[in-house]
Short mmCIF file of C-alpha atoms and ligand atoms in Angstrom, two decimals:
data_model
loop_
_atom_site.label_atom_id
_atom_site.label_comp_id
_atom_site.label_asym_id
_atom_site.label_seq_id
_atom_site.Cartn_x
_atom_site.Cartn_y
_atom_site.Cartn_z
CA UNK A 1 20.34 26.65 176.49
CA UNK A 2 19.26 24.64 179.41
CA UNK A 3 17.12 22.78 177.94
CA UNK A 4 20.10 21.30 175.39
CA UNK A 5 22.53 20.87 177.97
CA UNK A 6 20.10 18.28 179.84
CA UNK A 7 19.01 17.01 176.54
CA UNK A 8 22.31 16.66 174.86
CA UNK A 9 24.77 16.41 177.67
CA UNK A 10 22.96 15.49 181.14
CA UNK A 11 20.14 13.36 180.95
CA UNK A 12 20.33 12.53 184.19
CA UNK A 13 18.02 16.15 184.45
CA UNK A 14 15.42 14.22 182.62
CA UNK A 15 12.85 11.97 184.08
CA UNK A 16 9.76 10.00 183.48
CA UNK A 17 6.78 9.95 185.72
CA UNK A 18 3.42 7.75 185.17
CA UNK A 19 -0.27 8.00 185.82
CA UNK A 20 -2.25 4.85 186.30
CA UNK A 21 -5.29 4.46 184.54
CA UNK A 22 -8.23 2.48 185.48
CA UNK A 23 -11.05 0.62 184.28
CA UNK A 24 -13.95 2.21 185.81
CA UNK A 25 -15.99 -0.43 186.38
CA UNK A 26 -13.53 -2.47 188.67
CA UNK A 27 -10.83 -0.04 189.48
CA UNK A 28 -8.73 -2.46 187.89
CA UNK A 29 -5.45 -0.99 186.81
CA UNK A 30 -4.98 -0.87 182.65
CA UNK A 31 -2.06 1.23 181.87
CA UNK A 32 0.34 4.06 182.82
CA UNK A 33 0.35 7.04 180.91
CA UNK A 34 3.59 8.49 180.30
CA UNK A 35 4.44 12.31 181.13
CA UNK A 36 8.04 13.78 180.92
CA UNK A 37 9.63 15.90 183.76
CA UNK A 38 12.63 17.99 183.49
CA UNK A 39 14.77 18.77 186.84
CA UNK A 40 16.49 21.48 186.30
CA UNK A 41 19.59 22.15 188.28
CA UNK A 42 18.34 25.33 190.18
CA UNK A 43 14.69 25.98 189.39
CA UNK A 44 13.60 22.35 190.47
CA UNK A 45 10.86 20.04 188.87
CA UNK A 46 9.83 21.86 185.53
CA UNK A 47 6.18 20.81 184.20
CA UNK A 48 5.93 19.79 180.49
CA UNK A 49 4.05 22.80 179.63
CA UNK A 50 7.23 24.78 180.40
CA UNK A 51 9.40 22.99 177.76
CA UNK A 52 7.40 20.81 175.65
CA UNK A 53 7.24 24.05 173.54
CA UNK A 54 10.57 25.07 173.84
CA UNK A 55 11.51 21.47 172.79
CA UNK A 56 8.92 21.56 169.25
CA UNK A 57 10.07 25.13 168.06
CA UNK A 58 13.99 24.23 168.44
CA UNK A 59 13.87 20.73 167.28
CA UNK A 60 14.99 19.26 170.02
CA UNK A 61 11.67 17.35 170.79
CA UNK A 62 13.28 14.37 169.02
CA UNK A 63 15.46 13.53 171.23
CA UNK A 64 13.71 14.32 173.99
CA UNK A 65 10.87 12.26 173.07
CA UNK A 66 13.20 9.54 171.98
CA UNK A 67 14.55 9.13 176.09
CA UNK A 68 10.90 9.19 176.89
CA UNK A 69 9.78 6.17 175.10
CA UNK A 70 12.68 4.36 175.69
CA UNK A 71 12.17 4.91 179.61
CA UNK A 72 8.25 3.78 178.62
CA UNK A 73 9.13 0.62 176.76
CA UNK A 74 12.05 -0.19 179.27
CA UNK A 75 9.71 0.03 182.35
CA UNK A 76 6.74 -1.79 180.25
CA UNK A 77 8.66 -4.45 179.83
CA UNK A 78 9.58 -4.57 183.43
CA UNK A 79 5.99 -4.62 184.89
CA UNK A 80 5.02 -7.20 182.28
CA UNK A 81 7.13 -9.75 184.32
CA UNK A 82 5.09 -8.40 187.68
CA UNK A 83 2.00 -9.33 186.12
CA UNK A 84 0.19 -12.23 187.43
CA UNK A 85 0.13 -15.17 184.57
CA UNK A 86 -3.14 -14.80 182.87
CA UNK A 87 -3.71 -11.50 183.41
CA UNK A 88 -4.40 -8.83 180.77
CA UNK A 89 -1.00 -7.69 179.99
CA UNK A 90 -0.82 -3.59 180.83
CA UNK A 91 -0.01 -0.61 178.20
CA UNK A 92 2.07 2.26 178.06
CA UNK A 93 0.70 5.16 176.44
CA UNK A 94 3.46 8.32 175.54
CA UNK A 95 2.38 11.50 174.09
CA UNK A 96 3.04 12.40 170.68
CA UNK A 97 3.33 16.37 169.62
CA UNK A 98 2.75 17.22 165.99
CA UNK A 99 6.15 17.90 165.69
CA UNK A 100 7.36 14.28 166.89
CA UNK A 101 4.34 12.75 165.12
CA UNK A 102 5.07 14.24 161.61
CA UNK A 103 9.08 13.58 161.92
CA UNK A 104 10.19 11.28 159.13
CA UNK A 105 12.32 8.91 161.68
CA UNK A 106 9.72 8.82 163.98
CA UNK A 107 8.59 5.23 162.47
CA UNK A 108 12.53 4.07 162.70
CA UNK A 109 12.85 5.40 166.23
CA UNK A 110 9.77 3.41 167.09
CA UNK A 111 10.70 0.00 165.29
CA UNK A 112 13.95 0.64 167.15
CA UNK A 113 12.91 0.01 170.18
CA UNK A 114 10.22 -2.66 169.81
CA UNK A 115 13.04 -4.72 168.12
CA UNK A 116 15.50 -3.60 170.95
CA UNK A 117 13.09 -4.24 174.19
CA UNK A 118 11.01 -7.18 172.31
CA UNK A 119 8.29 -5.23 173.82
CA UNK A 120 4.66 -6.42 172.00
CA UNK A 121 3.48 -3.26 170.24
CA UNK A 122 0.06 -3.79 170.97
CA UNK A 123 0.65 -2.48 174.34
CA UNK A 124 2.35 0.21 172.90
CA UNK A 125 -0.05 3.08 172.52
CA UNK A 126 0.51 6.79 171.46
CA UNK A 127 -1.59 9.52 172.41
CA UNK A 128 -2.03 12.54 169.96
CA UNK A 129 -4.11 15.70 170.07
CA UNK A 130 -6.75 16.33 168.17
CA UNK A 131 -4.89 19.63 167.06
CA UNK A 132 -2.14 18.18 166.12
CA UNK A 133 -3.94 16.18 163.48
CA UNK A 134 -6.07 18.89 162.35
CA UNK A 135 -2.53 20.37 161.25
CA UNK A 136 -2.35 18.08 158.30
CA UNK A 137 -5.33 15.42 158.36
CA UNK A 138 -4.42 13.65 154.80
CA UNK A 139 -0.36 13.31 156.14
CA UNK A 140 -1.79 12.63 159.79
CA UNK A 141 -4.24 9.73 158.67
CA UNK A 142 -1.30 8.11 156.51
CA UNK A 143 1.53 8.78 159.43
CA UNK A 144 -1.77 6.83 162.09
CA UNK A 145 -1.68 4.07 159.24
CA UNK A 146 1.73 3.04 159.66
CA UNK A 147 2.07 3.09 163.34
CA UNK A 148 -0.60 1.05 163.31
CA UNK A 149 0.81 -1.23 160.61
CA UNK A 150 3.24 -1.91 163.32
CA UNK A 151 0.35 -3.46 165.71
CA UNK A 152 0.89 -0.37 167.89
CA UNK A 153 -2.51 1.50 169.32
CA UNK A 154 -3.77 4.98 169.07
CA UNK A 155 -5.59 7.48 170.60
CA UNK A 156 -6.89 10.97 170.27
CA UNK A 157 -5.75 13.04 173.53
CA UNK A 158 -7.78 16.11 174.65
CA UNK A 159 -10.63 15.11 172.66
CA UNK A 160 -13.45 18.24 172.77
CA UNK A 161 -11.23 20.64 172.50
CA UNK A 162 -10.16 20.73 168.83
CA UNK A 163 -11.92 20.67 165.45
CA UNK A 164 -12.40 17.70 164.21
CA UNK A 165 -15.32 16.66 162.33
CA UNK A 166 -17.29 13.02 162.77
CA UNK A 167 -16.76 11.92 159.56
CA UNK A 168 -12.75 12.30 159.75
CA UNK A 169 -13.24 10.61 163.18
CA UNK A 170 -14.90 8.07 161.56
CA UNK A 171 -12.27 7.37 159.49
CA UNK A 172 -9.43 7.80 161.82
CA UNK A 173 -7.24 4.25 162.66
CA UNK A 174 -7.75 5.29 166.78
CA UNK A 175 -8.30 2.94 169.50
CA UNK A 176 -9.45 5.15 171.79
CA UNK A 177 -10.64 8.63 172.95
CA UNK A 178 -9.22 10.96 175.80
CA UNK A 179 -11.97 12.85 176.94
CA UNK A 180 -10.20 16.21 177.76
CA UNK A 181 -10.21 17.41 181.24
CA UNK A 182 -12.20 20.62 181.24
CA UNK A 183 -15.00 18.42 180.89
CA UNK A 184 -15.01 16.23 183.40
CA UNK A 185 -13.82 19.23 185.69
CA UNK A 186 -16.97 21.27 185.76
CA UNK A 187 -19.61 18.10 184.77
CA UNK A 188 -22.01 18.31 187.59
CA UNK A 189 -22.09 22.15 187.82
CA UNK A 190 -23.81 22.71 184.99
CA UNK A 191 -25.58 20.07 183.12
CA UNK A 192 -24.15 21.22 180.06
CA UNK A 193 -20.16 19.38 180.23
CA UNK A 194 -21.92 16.72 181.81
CA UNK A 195 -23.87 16.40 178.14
CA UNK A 196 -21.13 16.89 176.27
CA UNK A 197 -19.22 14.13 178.40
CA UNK A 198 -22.41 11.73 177.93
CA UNK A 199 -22.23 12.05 174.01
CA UNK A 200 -19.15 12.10 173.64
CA UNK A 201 -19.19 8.09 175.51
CA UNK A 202 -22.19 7.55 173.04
CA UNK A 203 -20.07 8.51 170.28
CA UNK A 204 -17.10 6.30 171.23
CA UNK A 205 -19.58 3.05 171.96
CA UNK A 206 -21.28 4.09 168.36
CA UNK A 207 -17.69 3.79 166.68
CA UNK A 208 -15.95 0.99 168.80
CA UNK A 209 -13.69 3.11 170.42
CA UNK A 210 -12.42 3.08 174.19
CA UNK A 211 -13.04 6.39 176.03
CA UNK A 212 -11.03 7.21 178.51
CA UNK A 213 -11.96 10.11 181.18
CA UNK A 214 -8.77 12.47 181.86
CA UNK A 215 -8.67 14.23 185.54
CA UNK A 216 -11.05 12.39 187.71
CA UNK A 217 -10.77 14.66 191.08
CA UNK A 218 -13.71 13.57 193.06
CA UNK A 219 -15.91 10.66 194.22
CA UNK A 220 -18.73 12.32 192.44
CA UNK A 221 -16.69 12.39 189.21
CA UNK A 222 -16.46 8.81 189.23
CA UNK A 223 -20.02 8.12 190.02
CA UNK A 224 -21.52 10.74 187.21
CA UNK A 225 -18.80 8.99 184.70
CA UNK A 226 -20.39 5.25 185.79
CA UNK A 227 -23.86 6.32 185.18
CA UNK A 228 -22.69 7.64 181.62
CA UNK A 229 -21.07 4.18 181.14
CA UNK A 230 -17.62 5.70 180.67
CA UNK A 231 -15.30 2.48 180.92
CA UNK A 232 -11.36 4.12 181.59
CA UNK A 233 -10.38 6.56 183.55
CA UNK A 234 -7.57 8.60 185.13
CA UNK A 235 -7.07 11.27 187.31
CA UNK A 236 -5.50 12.63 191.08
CA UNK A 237 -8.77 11.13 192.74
CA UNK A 238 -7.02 7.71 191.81
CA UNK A 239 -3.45 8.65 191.64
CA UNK A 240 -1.48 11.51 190.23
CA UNK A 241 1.57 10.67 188.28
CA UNK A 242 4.34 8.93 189.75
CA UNK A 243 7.92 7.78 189.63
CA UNK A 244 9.04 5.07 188.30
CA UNK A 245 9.69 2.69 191.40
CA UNK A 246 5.90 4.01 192.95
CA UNK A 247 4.39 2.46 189.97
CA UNK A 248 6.22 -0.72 189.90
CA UNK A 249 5.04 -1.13 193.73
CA UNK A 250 1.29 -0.58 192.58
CA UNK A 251 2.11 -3.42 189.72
CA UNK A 252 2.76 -5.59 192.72
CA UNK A 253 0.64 -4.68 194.63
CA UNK A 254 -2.62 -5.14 192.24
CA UNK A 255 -0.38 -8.77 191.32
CA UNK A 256 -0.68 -9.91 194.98
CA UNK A 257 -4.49 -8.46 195.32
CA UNK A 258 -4.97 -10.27 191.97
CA UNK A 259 -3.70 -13.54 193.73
CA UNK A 260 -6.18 -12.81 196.95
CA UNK A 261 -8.83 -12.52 194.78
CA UNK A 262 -9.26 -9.21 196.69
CA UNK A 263 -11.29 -6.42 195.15
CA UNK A 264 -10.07 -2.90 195.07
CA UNK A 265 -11.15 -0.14 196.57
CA UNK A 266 -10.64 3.26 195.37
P1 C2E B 301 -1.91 15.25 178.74
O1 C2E B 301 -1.28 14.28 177.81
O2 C2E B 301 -3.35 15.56 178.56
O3 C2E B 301 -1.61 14.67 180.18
C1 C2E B 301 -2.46 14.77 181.25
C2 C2E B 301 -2.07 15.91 182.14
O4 C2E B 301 -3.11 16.09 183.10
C3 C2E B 301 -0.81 15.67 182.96
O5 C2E B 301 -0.18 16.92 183.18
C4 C2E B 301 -1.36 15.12 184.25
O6 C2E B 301 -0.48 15.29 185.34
C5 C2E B 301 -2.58 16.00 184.41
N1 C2E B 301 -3.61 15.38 185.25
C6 C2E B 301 -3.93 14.09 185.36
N2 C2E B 301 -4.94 13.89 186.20
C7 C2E B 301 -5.29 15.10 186.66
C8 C2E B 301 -6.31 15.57 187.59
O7 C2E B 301 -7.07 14.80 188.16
N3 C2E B 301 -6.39 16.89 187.79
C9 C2E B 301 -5.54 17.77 187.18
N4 C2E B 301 -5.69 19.06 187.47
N5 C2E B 301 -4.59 17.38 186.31
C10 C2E B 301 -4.46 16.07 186.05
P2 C2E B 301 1.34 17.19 182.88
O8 C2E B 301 2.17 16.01 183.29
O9 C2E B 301 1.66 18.52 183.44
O10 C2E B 301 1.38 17.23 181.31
C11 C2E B 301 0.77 18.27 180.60
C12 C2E B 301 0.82 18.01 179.13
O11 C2E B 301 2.16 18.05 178.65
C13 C2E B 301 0.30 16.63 178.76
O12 C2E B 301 -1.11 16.66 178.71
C14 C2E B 301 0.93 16.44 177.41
O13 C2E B 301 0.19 17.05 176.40
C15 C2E B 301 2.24 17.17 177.56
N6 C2E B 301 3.32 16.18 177.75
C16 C2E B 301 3.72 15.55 178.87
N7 C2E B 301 4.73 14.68 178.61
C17 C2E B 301 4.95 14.77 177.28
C18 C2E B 301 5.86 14.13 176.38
O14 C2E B 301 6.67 13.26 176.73
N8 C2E B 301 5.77 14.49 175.06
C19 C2E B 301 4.87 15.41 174.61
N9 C2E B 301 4.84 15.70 173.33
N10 C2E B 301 4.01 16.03 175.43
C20 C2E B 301 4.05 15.71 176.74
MG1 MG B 302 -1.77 12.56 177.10
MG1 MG B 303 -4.95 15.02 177.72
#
């Protein structure tokens, strides 16, 4: 019931917050990844995992999600005019559950806003999990098809953690893979996640997909994920999601260190 009223009649209780990601290499800031928040009059700050759920079971995940990527695009668009001329242009990625992904408006919602915001798609991308393909893989691979018929980009979120097979990866219209973050957690303890991690890189260079590294904690993280030639990253040893004026500052910020020609450090 709480969960409608700030849905339906306070959205003010909703919020956006976004997590830089980096290029690996040169620290170089790529994207923001964006992750919902829902302030709830009493209890405070409520993490995703807490009504993400609630949200697919009852429906209401379609308007929920629909604020989300309209605070996404709205903010892209923003940080695009930050952006140093000549430089790579940065992307918003927004997660997609299997509910949102398989609604039949979803592709209207989406053209929606493009046409609204005048935002270009191709830095546009939306992140789904590999369960929530594995749900219907024939309906999923069509429903990939036309977002990407819109110029928009995909990519497979907690990858190792689901079923897939490599030949319906293979055939998959993704841009990139999210390697999932029990793997990069525990990579140096045993040698084993730090295999799994290294293949898994193979496999994306093998298929010409981006892999990205989800929950980078340490200095050592980053150094075992350079040696495995892992290209993006993102995680709290870089910076943990933040609020919407936080990550314009960092847009400025990497615009005037662009400018200096200074490097960055992590
Ligand atoms: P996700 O898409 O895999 O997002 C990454 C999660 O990992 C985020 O948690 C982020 O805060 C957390 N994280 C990032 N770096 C680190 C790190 O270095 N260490 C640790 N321990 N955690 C890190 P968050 O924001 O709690 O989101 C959890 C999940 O909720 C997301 O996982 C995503 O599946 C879902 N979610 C969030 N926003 C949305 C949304 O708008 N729509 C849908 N459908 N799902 C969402
Ligand atoms: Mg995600
Ligand atoms: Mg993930």
């Amino acid at each position: 019931t709480d969960l409608r009223r700030a849905i339906y009649f306070d959205t003010s209780q909703l919020a956006v917050v976004f997590q830089p990601i980096v290029d690996l290499r040169d620290l170089s800031l790529i994207g923001f990844e964006t992750l919902a928040r829902w302030k709830h009059p009493e209890k405070g700050w409520v993490p995703p995992d807490q009504f993400i759920g609630i949200a697919e079971e009852t429906g209401m995940i379609v308007p929920l999600w629909n604020f989300v990527f309209a605070e996404a695009c709205r903010h892209l668009v923003h940080w695009q005019r930050l952006r140093p001329p000549g430089a790579t242009p940065l992307f918003v990625s927004v997660n997609l559950s299997a509910v949102q992904f398989f609604y039949p408006g979803l592709m209207r919602s989406v053209g929606a806003v493009i046409e609204l915001t005048r935002i270009d798609p191709a830095w546009i991308k939306f992140e789904i999990t590999e369960s929530g393909l594995m749900e219907n893989a024939e309906a999923a691979l069509q429903q990939m098809e036309s977002l990407k018929s819109l110029n928009c980009t995909l990519a497979i979120d907690d990858f190792g953690t689901g079923y897939s097979s490599l030949s319906y990866l293979q055939k998959l219209p993704v841009d990139d893979i999210k390697i999932d973050r029990s793997f990069i957690m525990n990579m140096h303890k045993g040698s084993e996640n730090r295999e799994i991690v290294r293949i898994i890189t193979e496999l994306g260079r093998i298929l010409g997909k981006r892999v990205i590294a989800e929950g980078i904690e340490t200095e050592l993280d980053l150094h075992v994920l350079r040696q495995l030639h892992c290209e993006c990253g993102q995680g709290y040893y870089f910076y943990k999601p933040m609020l919407p004026e936080a990550a314009e500052a960092l847009v400025l910020e990497r615009t005037r260190q662009m400018l200096a020609h200074e490097p960055v450090q992590a």
